[in-house]
PDB file of C-alpha atoms in Angstrom:
ATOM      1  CA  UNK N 101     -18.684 -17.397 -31.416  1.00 48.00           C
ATOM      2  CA  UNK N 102     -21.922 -17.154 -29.599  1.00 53.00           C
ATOM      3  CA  UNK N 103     -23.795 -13.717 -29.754  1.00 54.00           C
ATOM      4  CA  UNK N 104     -24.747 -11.469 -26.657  1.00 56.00           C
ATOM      5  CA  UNK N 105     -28.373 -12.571 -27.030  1.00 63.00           C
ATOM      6  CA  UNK N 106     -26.834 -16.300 -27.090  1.00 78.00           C
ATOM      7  CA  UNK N 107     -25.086 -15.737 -23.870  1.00 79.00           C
ATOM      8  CA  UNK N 108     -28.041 -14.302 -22.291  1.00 82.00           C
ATOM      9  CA  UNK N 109     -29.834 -17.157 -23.410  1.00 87.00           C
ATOM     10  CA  UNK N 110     -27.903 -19.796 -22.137  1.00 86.00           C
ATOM     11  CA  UNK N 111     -27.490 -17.707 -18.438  1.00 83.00           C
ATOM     12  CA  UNK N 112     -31.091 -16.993 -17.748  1.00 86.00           C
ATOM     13  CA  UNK N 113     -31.465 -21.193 -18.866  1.00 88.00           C
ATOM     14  CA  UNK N 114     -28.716 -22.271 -16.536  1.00 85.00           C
ATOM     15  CA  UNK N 115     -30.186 -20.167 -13.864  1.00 82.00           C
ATOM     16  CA  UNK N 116     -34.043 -21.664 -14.244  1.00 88.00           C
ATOM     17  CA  UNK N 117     -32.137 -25.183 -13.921  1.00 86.00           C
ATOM     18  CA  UNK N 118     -30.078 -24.341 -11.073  1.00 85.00           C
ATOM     19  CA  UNK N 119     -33.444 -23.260  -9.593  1.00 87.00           C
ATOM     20  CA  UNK N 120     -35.018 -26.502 -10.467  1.00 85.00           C
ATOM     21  CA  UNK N 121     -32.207 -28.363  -8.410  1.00 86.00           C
ATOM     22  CA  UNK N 122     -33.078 -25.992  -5.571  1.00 79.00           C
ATOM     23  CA  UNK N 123     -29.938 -26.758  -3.568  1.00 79.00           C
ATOM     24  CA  UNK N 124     -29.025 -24.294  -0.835  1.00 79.00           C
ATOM     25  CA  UNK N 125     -25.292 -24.969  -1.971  1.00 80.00           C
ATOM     26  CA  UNK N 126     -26.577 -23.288  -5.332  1.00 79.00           C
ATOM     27  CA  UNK N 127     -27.864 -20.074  -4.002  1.00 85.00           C
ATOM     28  CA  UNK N 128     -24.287 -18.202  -4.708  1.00 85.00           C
ATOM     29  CA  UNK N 129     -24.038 -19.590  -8.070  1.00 85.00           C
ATOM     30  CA  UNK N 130     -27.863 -18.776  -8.660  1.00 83.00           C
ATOM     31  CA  UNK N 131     -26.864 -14.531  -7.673  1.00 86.00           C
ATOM     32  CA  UNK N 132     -24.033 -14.618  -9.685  1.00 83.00           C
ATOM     33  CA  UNK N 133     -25.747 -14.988 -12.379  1.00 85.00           C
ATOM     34  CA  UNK N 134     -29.057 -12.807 -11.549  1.00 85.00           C
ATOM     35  CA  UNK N 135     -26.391 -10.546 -10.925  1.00 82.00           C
ATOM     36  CA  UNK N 136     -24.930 -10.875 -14.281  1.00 79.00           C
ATOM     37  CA  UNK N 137     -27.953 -10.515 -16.085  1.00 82.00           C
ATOM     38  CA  UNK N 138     -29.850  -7.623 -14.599  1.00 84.00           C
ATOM     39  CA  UNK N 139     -29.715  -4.071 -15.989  1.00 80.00           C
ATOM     40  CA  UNK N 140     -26.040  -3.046 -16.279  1.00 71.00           C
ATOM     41  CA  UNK N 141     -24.527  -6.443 -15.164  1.00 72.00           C
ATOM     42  CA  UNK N 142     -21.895  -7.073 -17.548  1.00 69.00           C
ATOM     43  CA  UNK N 143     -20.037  -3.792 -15.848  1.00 66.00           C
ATOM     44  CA  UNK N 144     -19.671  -6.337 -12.736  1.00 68.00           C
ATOM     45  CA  UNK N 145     -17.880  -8.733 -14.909  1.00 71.00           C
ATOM     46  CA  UNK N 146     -15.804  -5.414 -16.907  1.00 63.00           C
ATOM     47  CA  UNK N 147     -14.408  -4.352 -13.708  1.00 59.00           C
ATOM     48  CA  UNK N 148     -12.579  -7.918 -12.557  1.00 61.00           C
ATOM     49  CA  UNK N 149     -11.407  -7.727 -16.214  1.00 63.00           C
ATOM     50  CA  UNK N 150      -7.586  -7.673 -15.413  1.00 53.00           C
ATOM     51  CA  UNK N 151      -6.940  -6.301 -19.419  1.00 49.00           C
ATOM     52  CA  UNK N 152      -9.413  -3.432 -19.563  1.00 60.00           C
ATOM     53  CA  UNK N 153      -8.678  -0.403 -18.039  1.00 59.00           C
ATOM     54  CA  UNK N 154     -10.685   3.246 -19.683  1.00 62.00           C
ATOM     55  CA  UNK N 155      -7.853   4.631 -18.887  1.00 65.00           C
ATOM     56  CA  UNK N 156     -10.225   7.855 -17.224  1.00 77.00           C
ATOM     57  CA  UNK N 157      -9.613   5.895 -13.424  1.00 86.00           C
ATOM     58  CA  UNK N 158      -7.614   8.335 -11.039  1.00 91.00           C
ATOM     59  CA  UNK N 159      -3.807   7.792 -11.162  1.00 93.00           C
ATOM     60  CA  UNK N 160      -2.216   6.110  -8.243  1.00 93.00           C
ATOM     61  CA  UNK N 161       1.590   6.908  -7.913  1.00 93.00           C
ATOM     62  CA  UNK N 162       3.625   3.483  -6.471  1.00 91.00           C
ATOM     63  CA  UNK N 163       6.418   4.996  -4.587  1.00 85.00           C
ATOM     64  CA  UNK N 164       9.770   2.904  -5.192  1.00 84.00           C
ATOM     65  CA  UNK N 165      13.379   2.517  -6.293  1.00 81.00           C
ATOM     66  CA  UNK N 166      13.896   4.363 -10.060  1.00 85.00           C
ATOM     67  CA  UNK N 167      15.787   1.622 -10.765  1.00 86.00           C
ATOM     68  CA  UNK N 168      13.291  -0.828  -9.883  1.00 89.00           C
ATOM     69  CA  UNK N 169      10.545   1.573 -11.771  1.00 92.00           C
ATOM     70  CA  UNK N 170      12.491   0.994 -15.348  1.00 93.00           C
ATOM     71  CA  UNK N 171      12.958  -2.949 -14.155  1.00 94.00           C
ATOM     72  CA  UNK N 172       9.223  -3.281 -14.038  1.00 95.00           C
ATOM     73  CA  UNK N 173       7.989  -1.329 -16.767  1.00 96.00           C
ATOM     74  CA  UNK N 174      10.888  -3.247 -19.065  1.00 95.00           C
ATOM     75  CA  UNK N 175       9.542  -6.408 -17.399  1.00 95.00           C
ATOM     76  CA  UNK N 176       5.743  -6.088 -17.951  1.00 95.00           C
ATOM     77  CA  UNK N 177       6.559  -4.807 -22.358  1.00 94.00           C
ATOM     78  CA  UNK N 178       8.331  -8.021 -22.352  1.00 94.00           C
ATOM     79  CA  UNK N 179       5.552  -9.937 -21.019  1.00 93.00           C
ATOM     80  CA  UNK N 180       3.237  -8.112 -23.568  1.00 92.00           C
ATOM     81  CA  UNK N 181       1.195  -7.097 -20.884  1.00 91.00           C
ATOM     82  CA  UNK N 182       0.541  -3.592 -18.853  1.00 92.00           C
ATOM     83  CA  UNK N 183       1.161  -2.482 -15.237  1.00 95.00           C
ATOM     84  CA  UNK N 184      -2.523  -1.587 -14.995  1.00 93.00           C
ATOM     85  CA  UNK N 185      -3.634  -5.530 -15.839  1.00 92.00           C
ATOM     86  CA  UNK N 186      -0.847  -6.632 -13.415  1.00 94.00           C
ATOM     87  CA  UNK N 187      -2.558  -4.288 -10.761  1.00 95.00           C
ATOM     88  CA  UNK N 188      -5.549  -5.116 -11.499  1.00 93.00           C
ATOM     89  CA  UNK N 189      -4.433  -8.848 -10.950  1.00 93.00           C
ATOM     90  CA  UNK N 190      -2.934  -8.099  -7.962  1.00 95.00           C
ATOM     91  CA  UNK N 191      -5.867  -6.241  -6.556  1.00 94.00           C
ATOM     92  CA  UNK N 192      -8.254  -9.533  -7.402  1.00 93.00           C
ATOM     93  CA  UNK N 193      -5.128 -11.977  -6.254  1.00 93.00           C
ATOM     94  CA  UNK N 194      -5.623 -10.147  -2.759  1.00 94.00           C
ATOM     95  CA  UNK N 195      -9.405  -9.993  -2.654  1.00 93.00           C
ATOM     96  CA  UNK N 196      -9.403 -13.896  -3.111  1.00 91.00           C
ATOM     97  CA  UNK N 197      -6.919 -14.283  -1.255  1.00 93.00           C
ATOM     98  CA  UNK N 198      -4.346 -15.215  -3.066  1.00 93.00           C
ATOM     99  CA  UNK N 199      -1.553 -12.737  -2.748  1.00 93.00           C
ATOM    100  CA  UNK N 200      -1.046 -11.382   0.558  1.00 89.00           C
ATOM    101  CA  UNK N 201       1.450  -8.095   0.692  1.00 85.00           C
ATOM    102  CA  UNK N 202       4.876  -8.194   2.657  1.00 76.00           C
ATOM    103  CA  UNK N 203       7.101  -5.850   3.998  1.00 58.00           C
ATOM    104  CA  UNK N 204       9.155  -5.711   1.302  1.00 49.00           C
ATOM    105  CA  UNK N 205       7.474  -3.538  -0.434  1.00 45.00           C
ATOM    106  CA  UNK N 206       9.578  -0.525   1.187  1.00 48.00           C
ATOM    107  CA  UNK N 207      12.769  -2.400   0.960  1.00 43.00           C
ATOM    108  CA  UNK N 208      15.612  -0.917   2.768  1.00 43.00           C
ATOM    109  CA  UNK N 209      17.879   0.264  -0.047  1.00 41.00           C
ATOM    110  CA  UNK N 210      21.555   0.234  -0.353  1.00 39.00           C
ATOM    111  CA  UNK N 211      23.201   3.382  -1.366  1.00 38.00           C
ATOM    112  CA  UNK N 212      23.094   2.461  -4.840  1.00 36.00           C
ATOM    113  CA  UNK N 213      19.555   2.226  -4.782  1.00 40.00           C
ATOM    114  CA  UNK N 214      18.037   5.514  -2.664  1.00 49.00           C
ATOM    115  CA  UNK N 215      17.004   7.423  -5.336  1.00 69.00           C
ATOM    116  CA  UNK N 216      12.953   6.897  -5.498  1.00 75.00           C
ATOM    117  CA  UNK N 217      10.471   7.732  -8.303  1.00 84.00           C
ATOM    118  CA  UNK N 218       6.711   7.031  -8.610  1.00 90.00           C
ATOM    119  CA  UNK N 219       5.247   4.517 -10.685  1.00 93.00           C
ATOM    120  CA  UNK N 220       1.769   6.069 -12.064  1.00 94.00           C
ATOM    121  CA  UNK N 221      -1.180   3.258 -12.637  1.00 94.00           C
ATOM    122  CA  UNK N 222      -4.486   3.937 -13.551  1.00 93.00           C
ATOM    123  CA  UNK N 223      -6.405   0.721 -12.101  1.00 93.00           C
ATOM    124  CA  UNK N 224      -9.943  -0.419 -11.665  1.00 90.00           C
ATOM    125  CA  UNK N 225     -11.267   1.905  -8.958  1.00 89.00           C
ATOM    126  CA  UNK N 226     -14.058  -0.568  -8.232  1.00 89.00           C
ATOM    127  CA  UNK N 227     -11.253  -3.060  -6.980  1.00 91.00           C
ATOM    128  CA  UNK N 228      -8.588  -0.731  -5.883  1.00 92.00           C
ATOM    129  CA  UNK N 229     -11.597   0.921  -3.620  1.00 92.00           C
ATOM    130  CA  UNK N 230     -12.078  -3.108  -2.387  1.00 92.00           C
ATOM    131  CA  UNK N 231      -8.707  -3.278  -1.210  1.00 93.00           C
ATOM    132  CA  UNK N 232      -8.711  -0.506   1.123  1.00 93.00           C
ATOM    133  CA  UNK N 233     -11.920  -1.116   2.276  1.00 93.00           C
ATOM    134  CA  UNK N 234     -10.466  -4.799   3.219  1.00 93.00           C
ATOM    135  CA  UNK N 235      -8.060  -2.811   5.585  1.00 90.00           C
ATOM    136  CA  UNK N 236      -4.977  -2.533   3.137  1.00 90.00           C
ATOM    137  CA  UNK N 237      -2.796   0.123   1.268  1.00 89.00           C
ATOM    138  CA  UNK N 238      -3.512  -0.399  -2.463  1.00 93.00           C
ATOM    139  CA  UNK N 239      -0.169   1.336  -3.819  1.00 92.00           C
ATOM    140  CA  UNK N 240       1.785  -1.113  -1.665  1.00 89.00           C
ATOM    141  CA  UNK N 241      -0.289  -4.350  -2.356  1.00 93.00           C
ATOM    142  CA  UNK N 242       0.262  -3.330  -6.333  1.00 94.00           C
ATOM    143  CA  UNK N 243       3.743  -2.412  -6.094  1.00 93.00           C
ATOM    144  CA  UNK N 244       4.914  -5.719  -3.970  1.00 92.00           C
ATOM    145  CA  UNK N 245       2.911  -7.804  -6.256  1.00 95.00           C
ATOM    146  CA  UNK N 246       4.660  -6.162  -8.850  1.00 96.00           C
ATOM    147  CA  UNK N 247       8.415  -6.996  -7.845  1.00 93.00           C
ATOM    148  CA  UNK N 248       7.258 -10.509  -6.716  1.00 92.00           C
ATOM    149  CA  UNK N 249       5.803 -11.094  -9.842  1.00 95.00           C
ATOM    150  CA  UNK N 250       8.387  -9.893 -12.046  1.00 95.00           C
ATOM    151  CA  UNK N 251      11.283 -11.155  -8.987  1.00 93.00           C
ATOM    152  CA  UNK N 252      12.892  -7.585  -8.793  1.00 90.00           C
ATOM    153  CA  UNK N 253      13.460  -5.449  -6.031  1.00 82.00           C
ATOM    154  CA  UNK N 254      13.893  -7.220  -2.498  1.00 79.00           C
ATOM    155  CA  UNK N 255      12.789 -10.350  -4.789  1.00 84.00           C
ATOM    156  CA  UNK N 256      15.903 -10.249  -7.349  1.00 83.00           C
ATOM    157  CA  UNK N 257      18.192 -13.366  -6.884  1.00 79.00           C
ATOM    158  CA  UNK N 258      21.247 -10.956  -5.848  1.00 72.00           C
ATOM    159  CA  UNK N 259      19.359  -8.427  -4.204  1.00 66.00           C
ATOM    160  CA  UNK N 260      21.318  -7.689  -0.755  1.00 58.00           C
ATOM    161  CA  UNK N 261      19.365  -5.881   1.876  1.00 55.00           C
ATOM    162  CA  UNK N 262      20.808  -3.334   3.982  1.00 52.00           C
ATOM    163  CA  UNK N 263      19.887  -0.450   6.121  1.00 60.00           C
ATOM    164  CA  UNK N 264      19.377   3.075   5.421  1.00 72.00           C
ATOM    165  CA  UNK N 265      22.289   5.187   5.933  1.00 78.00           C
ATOM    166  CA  UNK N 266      21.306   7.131   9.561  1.00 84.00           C
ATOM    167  CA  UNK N 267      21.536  10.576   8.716  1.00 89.00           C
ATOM    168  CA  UNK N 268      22.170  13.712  11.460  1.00 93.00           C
ATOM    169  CA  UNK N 269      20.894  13.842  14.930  1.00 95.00           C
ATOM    170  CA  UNK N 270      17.145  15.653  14.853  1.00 95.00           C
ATOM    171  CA  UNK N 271      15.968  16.491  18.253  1.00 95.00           C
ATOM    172  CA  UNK N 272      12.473  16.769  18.339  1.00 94.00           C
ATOM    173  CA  UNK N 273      10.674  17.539  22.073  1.00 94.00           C
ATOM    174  CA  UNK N 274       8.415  15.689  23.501  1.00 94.00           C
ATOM    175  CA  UNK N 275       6.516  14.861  27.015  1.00 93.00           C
ATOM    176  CA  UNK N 276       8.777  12.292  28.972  1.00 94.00           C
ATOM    177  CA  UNK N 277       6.499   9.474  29.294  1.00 94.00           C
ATOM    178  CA  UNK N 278       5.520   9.740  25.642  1.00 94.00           C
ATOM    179  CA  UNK N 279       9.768   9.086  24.589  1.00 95.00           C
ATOM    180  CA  UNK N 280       9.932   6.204  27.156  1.00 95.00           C
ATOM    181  CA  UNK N 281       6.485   4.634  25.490  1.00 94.00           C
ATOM    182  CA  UNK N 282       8.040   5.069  22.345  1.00 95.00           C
ATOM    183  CA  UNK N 283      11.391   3.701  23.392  1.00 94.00           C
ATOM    184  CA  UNK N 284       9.430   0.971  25.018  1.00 93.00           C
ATOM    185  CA  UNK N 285       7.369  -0.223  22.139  1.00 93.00           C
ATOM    186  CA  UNK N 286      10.113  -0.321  19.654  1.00 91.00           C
ATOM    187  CA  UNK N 287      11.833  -2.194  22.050  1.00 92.00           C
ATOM    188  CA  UNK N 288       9.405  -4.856  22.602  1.00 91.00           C
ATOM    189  CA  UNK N 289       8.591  -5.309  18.467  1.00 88.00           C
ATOM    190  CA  UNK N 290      12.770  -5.515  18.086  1.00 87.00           C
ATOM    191  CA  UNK N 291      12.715  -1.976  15.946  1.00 87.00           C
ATOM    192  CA  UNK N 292      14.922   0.354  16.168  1.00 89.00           C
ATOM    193  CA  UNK N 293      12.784   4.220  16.344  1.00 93.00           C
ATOM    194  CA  UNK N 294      15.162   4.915  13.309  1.00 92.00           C
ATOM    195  CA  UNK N 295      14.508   2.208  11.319  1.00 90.00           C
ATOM    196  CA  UNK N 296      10.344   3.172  12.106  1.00 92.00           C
ATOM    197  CA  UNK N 297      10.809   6.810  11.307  1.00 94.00           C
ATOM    198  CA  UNK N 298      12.699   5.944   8.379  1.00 91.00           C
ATOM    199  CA  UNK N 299       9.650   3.544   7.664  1.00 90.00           C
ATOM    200  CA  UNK N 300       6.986   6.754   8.434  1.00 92.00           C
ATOM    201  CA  UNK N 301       8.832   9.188   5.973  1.00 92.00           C
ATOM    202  CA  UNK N 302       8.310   6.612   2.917  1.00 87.00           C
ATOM    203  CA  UNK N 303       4.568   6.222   3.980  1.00 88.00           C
ATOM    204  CA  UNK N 304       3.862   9.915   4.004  1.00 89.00           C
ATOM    205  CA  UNK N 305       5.966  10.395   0.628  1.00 87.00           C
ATOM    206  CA  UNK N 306       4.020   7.484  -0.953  1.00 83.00           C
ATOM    207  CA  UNK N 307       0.594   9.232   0.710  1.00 85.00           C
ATOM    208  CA  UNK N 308       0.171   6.382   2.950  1.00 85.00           C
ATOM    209  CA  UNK N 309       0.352   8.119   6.166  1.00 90.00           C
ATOM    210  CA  UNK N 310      -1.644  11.575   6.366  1.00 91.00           C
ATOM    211  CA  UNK N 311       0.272  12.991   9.849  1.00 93.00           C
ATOM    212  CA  UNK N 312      -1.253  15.255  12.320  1.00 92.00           C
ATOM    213  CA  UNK N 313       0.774  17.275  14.368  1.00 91.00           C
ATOM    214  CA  UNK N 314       1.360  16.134  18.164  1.00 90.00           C
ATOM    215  CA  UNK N 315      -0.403  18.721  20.737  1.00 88.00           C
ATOM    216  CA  UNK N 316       1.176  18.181  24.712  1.00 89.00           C
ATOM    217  CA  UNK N 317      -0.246  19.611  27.799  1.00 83.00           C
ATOM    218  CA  UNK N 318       1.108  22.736  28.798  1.00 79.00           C
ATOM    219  CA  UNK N 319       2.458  21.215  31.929  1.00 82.00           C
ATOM    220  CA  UNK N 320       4.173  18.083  29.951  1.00 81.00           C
ATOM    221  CA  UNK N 321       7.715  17.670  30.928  1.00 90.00           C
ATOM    222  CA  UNK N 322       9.047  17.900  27.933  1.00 92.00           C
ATOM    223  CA  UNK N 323      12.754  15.983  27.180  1.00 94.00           C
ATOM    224  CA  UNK N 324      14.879  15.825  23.927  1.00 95.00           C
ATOM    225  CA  UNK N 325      14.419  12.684  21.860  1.00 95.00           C
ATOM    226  CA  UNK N 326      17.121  12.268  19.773  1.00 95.00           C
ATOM    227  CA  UNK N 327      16.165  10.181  15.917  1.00 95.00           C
ATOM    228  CA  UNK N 328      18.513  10.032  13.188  1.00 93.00           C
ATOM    229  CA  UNK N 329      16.591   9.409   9.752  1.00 92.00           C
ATOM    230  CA  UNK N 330      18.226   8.945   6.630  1.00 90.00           C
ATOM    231  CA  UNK N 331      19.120  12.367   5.441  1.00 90.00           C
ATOM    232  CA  UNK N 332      17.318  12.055   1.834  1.00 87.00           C
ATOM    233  CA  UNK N 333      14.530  10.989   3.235  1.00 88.00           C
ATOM    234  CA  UNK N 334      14.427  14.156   6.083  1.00 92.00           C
ATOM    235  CA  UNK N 335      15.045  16.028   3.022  1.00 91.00           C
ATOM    236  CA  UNK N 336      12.256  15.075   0.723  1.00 89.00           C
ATOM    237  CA  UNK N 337      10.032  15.660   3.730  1.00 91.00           C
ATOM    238  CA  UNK N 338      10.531  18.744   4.678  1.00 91.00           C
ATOM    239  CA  UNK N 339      10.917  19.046   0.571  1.00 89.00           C
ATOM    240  CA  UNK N 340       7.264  18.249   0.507  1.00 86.00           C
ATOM    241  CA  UNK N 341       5.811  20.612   2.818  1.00 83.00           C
ATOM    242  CA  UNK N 342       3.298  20.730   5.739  1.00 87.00           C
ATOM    243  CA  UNK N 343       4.486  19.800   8.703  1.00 92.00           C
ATOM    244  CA  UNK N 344       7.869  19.290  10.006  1.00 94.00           C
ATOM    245  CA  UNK N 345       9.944  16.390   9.405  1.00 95.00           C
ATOM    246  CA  UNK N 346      10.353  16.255  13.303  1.00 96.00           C
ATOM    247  CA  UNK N 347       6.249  16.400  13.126  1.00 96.00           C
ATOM    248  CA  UNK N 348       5.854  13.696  10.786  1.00 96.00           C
ATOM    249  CA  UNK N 349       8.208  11.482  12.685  1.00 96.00           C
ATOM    250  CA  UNK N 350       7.007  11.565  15.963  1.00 96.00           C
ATOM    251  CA  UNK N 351       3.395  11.207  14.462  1.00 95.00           C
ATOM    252  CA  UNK N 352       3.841   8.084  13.132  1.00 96.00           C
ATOM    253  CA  UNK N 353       5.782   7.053  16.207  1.00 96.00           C
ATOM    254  CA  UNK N 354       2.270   7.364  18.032  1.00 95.00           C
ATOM    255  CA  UNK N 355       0.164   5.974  15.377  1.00 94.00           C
ATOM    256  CA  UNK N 356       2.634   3.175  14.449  1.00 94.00           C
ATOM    257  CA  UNK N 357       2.710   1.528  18.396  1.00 93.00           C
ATOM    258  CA  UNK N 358      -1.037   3.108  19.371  1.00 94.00           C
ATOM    259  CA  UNK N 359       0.046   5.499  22.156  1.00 92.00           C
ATOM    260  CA  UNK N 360      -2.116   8.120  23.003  1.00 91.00           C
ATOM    261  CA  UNK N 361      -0.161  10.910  24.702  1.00 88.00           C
ATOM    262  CA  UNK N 362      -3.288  12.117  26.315  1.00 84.00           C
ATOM    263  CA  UNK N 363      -3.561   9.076  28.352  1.00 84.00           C
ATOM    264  CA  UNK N 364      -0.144   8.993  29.566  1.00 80.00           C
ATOM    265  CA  UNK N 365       0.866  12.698  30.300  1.00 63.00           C
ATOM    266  CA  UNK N 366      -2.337  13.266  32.084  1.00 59.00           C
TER     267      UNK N 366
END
């Protein structure tokens, strides 16, 4: 097995020839490299390293099924592997373009299958920093990665999909032209507003959507706008504290379709 000093060797050699050929087609190959070999390279290289992990990273809790929690974890000690190499995989899959999230990530669970529980994963900062910077939600990259991988979850032969259970009527208030937007949008993307609250309280439990609470004009005509969530989910919600279930709804309402209710209750 070839020594550090041997591997530096043959680098800094390969990187004088690729000089020599001094083809523009090179010039990534030729940084790679460089990069490799300057002062502290090698931690470049450590953190793509799908098996290492210091284990010091800050945890990041994958919000899904319990069920599909002890699948996974049952799946990756069979494989001989850990979920922290299998995020970090996924995290480099997705930077290269290779793996590309879906929706089912926040499958819509039968009744069997509501009770939720986080998955805790220490990955590579460096990479899960990468992913959001590319525009994505790390947690949900890893965790559909993680049931496509290991086809559980929405992925399972005989998984059957089905809809949340609606839960009671909640009756939040809010400026007339903002409801018909909403109503509008939803219609137009073929959601239903529960099915997209539903979808809002999930984010904020899994800390992917950090709400702010509507403000209306004083002179808004405000109307009733009557949402029925899932009653666990309303639950865990108001469970968690901060604002108002009704808050968090409507919030994500606004941010989910882009309305502004400044520019229509003007």
């Amino acid at each position: 097995m070839p020594t550090h000093n041997d591997l530096r060797t043959r680098l800094t050699a390969a990187a004088a020839r690729l000089r020599e050929i001094d083809s523009p087609n090179l010039a990534d190959a030729i940084d790679a490299i460089d990069t490799v070999l300057a002062p502290q390279g090698w931690t470049h290289l450590r953190n793509t390293d799908a098996t290492i992990s210091t284990g010091t990273e800050p945890n990041m809790p994958i919000w899904m099924g319990k069920t599909v929690k002890g699948e996974i974890v049952a799946a990756v000690a069979d494989a001989g592997t850990t979920v922290t190499a299998d995020v970090n995989e996924a995290f480099m899959k997705f930077l290269a373009g290779e793996f590309v999230a879906g929706e089912a990530v926040r499958p819509r669970m039968s009744a069997a299958r509501k009770e939720m529980a986080n998955l805790n994963v220490r990955p590579s900062s460096v990479l899960r920093e990468q992913v959001a910077a590319a525009g994505e939600t790390p947690s949900r990259v890893a965790g559909d990665y993680l049931m496509r991988k290991y086809s559980l979850g929405p992925y399972a032969a005989d998984y059957k999909d089905s809809t949340l259970a609606p839960g009671n009527v909640r009756i939040p208030e809010v400026p007339r032209p903002v409801r018909e937007a909403i109503r509008k949008a939803a219609a137009a993307a073929g959601h239903k507003v529960d099915d997209d609250v539903n979808e809002g309280f999930q984010k904020f439990l899994a800390g992917e959507f950090v709400p702010t609470a509507p403000a209306w004009p004083g002179t808004a005509d405000m109307v009733p706008m009557k949402i029925r969530p899932n009653n666990d989910l309303h639950d865990q919600v108001r469970g968690a504290g901060g604002l108002r279930p009704t808050q968090v709804a409507v919030a994500y309402l606004l941010n989910k379709y882009g309305i502004d209710p400044a520019a229509i209750t003007e």
